mmCIF file of C-alpha atoms and ligand atoms in Angstrom:
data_model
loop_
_atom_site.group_PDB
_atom_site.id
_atom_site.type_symbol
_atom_site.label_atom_id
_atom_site.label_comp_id
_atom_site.label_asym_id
_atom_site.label_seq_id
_atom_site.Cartn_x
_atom_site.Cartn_y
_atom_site.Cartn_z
ATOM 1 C CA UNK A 1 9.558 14.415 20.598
ATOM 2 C CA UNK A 2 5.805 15.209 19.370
ATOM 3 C CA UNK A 3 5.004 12.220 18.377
ATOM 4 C CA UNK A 4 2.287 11.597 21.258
ATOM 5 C CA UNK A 5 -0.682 10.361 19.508
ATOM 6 C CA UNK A 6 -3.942 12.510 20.301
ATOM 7 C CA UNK A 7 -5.506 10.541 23.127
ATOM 8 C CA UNK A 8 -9.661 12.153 24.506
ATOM 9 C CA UNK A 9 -10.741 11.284 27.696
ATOM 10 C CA UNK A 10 -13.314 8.613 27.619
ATOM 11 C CA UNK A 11 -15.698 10.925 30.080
ATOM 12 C CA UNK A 12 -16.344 13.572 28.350
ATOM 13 C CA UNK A 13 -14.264 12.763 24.688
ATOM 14 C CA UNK A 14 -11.894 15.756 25.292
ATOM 15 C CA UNK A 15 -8.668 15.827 23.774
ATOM 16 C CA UNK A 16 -6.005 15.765 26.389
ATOM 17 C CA UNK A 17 -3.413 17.902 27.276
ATOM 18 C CA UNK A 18 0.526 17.266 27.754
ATOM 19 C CA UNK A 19 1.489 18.019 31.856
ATOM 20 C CA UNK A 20 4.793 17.577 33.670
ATOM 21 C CA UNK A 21 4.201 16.001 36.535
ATOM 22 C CA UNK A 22 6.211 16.729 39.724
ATOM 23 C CA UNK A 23 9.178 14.674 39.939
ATOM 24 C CA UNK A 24 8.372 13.064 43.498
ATOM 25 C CA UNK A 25 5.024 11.913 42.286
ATOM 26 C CA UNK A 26 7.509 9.199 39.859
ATOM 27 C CA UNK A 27 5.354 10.305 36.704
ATOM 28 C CA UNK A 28 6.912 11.948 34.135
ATOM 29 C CA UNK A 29 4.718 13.293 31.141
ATOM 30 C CA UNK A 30 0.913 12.803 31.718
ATOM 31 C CA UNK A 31 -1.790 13.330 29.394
ATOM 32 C CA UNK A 32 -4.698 15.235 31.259
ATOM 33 C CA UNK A 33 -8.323 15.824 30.769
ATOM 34 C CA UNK A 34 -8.406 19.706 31.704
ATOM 35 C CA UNK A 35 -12.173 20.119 31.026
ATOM 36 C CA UNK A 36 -13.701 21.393 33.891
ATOM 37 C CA UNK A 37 -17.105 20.110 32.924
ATOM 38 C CA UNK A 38 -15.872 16.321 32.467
ATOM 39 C CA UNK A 39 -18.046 13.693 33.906
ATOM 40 C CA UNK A 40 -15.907 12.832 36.212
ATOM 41 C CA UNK A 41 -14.176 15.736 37.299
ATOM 42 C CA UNK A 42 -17.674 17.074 37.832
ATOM 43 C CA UNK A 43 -18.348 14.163 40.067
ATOM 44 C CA UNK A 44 -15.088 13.910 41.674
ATOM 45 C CA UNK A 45 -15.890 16.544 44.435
ATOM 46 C CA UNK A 46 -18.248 14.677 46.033
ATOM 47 C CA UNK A 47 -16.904 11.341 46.015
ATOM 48 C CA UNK A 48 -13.378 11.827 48.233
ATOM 49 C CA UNK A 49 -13.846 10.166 51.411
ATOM 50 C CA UNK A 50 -12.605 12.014 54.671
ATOM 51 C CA UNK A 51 -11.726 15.418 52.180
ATOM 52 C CA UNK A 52 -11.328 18.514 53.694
ATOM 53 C CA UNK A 53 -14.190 21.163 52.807
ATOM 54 C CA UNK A 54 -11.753 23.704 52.674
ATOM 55 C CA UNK A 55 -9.494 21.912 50.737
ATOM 56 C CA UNK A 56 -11.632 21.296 47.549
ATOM 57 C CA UNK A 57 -9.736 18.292 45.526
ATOM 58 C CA UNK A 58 -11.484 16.441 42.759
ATOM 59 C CA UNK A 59 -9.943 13.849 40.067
ATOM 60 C CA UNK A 60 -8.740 14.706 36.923
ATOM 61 C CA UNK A 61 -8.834 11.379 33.875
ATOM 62 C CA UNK A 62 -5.203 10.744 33.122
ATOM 63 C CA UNK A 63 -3.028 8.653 31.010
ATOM 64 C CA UNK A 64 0.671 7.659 31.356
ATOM 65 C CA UNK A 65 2.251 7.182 28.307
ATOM 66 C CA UNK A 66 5.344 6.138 30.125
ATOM 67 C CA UNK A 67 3.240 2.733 31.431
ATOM 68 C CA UNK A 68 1.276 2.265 27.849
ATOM 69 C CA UNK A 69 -1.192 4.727 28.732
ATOM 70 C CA UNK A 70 -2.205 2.989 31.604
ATOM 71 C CA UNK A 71 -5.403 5.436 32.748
ATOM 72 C CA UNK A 72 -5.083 7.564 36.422
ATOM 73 C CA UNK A 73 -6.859 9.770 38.150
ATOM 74 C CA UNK A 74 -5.253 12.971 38.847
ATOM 75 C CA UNK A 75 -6.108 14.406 42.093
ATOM 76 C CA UNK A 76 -6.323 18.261 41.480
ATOM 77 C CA UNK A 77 -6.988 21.625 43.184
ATOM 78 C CA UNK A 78 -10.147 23.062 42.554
ATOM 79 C CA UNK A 79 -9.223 26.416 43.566
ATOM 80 C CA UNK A 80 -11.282 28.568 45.851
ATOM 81 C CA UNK A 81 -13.277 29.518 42.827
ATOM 82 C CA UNK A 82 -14.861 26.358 42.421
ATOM 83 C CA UNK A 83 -18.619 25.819 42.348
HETATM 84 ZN ZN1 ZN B 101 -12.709 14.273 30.728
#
């Protein structure tokens, strides 16, 4: 069942990472960009219309190998430790 070929995000040319996604969302595996520093993670924070400044989202690069890797973007939690 690891047979996933290594996929990098086209941002920043990370390799990405294997993450269950919760059932509701209808994803099952995605394959996630977790680098903090990626282009457009970085860029992401900024670029949310109508987002809550206490609620700091941003977009993680995603692919779902259930849909032929068919690119998303994964809104995340920052975290209250965000910059
Ligand atoms: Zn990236």
């Amino acid at each position: 069942m690891s047979e996933l070929p290594t996929r990098v995000c086209p941002h920043c040319g990370s390799q990405l990472g294997e993450w269950a996604a919760p059932p509701e969302s209808g994803w099952g595996m995605l394959l996630v960009c977790n680098n903090n520093d990626c282009k457009l993670f970085a860029c992401s924070g900024t670029s949310i219309e109508n987002k809550d400044p206490e609620n700091p989202f941003g977009c993680r690069y995603a692919e779902n190998p259930d849909n032929g890797y068919k690119p998303v973007h994964l809104l995340a939690w920052l975290g209250p430790h965000a910059s």
